[in-house]
Amino acid sequence: MECPHLSSSVCIAPDSAKFPNGSPSSWCCSVCRSNKSPWVCLTCSSVHCGRYVNGHAKKHYEDAQIPLTNHKKSEKHDKGQHTVCMDCSSYSTYCYRCDDFVVNDTKLGLVQKVREHLQNLENSAFTADRHRKRKLLENSSLNSKLLKVNGSTTAICATGLRNLGNTCFMNAILQSLSNIEQFCCYFKELPAVELRNGKTAGRRTYHTRSQGDNNVSLVEEFRKTLCALWQGSQTAFSPESLFYVVWKIMPNFRGYQQQDAHEFMRYLLDHLHLELQDGFNGVSHSAVLQENSTLSASNKCCINGASTVVTAIFGGILQNEVNCLICGTESRKFDPFLDLSLDIPSQFRSKRSKNQENGPVCSLRDCLRSFTDLEELDETELYMCHKCKKKQKSTKKFWIQKLPRVLCLHLKRFHWTAYLRNKVDTYVEFPLRGLDMKCYLLEPENSGPENCLYDLAAVVVHHGSGVGSGHYTAYATHEGRWFHFNDSTVTLTDEETVVKAKAYILFYVERQAKAGSDKL
């Protein structure tokens, strides 16, 4: 958005000595002392927290708009000031009077100069911090890449994601996908796209809510986010540009209410798939895909048209068999899938605490067996038999005709009752290694034993009682170590902790042939 208030609001010198010391992304709010989401006023250089923390940056603007009694001249002068501020992490500029992000600059280019100064301060702080960490690492064990701060152990190689206001559902999915190596590497190796137009040519462009749909790229913002993770930064990355693109193309996720992580994952993969089908940055996705023979080989799962990296990695095929119980007519249909949604069998649905030992324990195999077992359809799902020419009672059975490279399993923990959506809080036992899918295949004899074994790569967990509330976190393995991703906080964890989690979404990666043969 072109903001008309910059000339009256941007008054600080680009190298102002009024700026606080240290890294801009870690500056503290002058009111509540929080270092989460700091914003600097471009009128007076004061630092306040963003609206998703305690909202002191907005309050600073609102307080400045109070008319000064008997000072008409001062009132006119003051009212246009303190309206523009800059995010100290992403360096995007926001105008409270316009209520939107700003893409233009003053005639003297002061906004860009302030931005470059903050970037220099951040780089200097990062260089000093990296030098200090290198010294710490040289004196520590090579297997213990940890930094202890105030007695707590945190990972130093992983980067967290800022919560922009109930966006933990998005953060958990992004962190999980960033640890699917083949999928993540494909996007990180794509050529960058600079979305420039008009007066913003030659400068970094920030997505705003007033830009047209044609000016945003989900693939590009997803690529930038993946590139920002696993770079060793101790400062959480803010995925606000990606979130604004999500607002543009996925209306269901507009606003700041809690959303369903599985629903978001499906929308995200579907829209990435569609955008890649249309080509990216002038380069056909198929041309890029063919550069990686391991992805293009034997990739025959297509959803809504041509294949992309989304279907090459997550795509599988189900065979749906329906048999009429009256005449015995059999109907077969092949359906592509990106994930499998599994019911938790009803006999396990009573709530269970982590320490409860009595009673049977539900396993992932129980859920898979329930999904693929022969099922008689009830009266509300009568099958239209073409031979009987009317709806008849029938049975249904699923077979997996083709397994994907990455098997995404969604446990259906939320179900509707007469008045609300309840959560099934049952613990489901799942393997970290050696999930054997051969017995669920339509033609198991055509698949080698190695092609049916899967190892866990990531787990999304929902904490709380309802889909519209609670909190999402994720566990993921990276270079042989398990991490817990809780928005901006990333901690090293162990396998014992992971297997105790009440999983909501599980990401299993196909084991390579050279691996062992442990089985579930």
mmCIF file of N, CA and C in Angstrom, residues 2 31 35 101 112 121 133 258 281 283 304 331 343 410 423 442 482 489 507:
data_model
loop_
_atom_site.group_PDB
_atom_site.id
_atom_site.type_symbol
_atom_site.label_atom_id
_atom_site.label_comp_id
_atom_site.label_asym_id
_atom_site.label_seq_id
_atom_site.Cartn_x
_atom_site.Cartn_y
_atom_site.Cartn_z
ATOM 1 N N GLU A 2 0.493 2.253 -0.797
ATOM 2 C CA GLU A 2 1.191 3.541 -0.822
ATOM 3 C C GLU A 2 0.646 4.400 0.312
ATOM 4 N N VAL A 31 7.418 -0.556 27.766
ATOM 5 C CA VAL A 31 6.357 -0.586 28.770
ATOM 6 C C VAL A 31 6.383 -1.886 29.563
ATOM 7 N N ASN A 35 10.354 -9.002 24.982
ATOM 8 C CA ASN A 35 11.178 -8.942 23.772
ATOM 9 C C ASN A 35 10.537 -9.706 22.608
ATOM 10 N N PHE A 101 0.238 -2.538 5.804
ATOM 11 C CA PHE A 101 1.675 -2.463 5.614
ATOM 12 C C PHE A 101 1.998 -1.494 4.475
ATOM 13 N N GLN A 112 13.957 3.121 3.991
ATOM 14 C CA GLN A 112 14.948 2.137 3.571
ATOM 15 C C GLN A 112 16.261 2.306 4.337
ATOM 16 N N LEU A 121 22.685 -3.538 12.402
ATOM 17 C CA LEU A 121 22.747 -3.803 13.837
ATOM 18 C C LEU A 121 22.500 -5.284 14.129
ATOM 19 N N LYS A 133 29.376 -18.376 20.231
ATOM 20 C CA LYS A 133 28.912 -19.763 20.225
ATOM 21 C C LYS A 133 29.982 -20.703 19.676
ATOM 22 N N GLN A 258 -8.246 -19.881 16.522
ATOM 23 C CA GLN A 258 -7.562 -21.164 16.402
ATOM 24 C C GLN A 258 -8.161 -21.962 15.248
ATOM 25 N N ASN A 281 7.859 -18.904 -11.417
ATOM 26 C CA ASN A 281 8.952 -18.025 -11.814
ATOM 27 C C ASN A 281 9.336 -18.217 -13.272
ATOM 28 N N VAL A 283 9.513 -20.928 -14.814
ATOM 29 C CA VAL A 283 10.136 -22.226 -15.012
ATOM 30 C C VAL A 283 9.101 -23.297 -14.732
ATOM 31 N N ASN A 304 -5.857 -33.647 -9.576
ATOM 32 C CA ASN A 304 -6.267 -32.431 -10.277
ATOM 33 C C ASN A 304 -5.284 -32.050 -11.377
ATOM 34 N N SER A 331 -17.962 -53.142 -7.319
ATOM 35 C CA SER A 331 -17.562 -51.881 -7.947
ATOM 36 C C SER A 331 -16.210 -51.466 -7.385
ATOM 37 N N ASP A 343 -9.826 -43.417 11.876
ATOM 38 C CA ASP A 343 -10.646 -43.394 13.093
ATOM 39 C C ASP A 343 -9.916 -44.100 14.223
ATOM 40 N N HIS A 410 -3.438 -39.121 9.661
ATOM 41 C CA HIS A 410 -4.196 -38.189 10.493
ATOM 42 C C HIS A 410 -5.136 -38.986 11.384
ATOM 43 N N LYS A 423 -13.287 -33.965 21.648
ATOM 44 C CA LYS A 423 -11.976 -34.506 21.319
ATOM 45 C C LYS A 423 -11.822 -35.905 21.903
ATOM 46 N N LEU A 442 -2.733 -53.723 -1.822
ATOM 47 C CA LEU A 442 -3.592 -54.509 -2.710
ATOM 48 C C LEU A 442 -2.819 -55.673 -3.314
ATOM 49 N N TRP A 482 15.977 -35.609 18.001
ATOM 50 C CA TRP A 482 14.578 -35.188 18.073
ATOM 51 C C TRP A 482 14.479 -33.805 18.712
ATOM 52 N N THR A 489 9.859 -21.361 20.630
ATOM 53 C CA THR A 489 10.765 -22.133 21.478
ATOM 54 C C THR A 489 11.047 -23.496 20.847
ATOM 55 N N PHE A 507 3.934 -38.138 10.397
ATOM 56 C CA PHE A 507 4.602 -38.125 9.095
ATOM 57 C C PHE A 507 5.653 -39.234 9.084
#
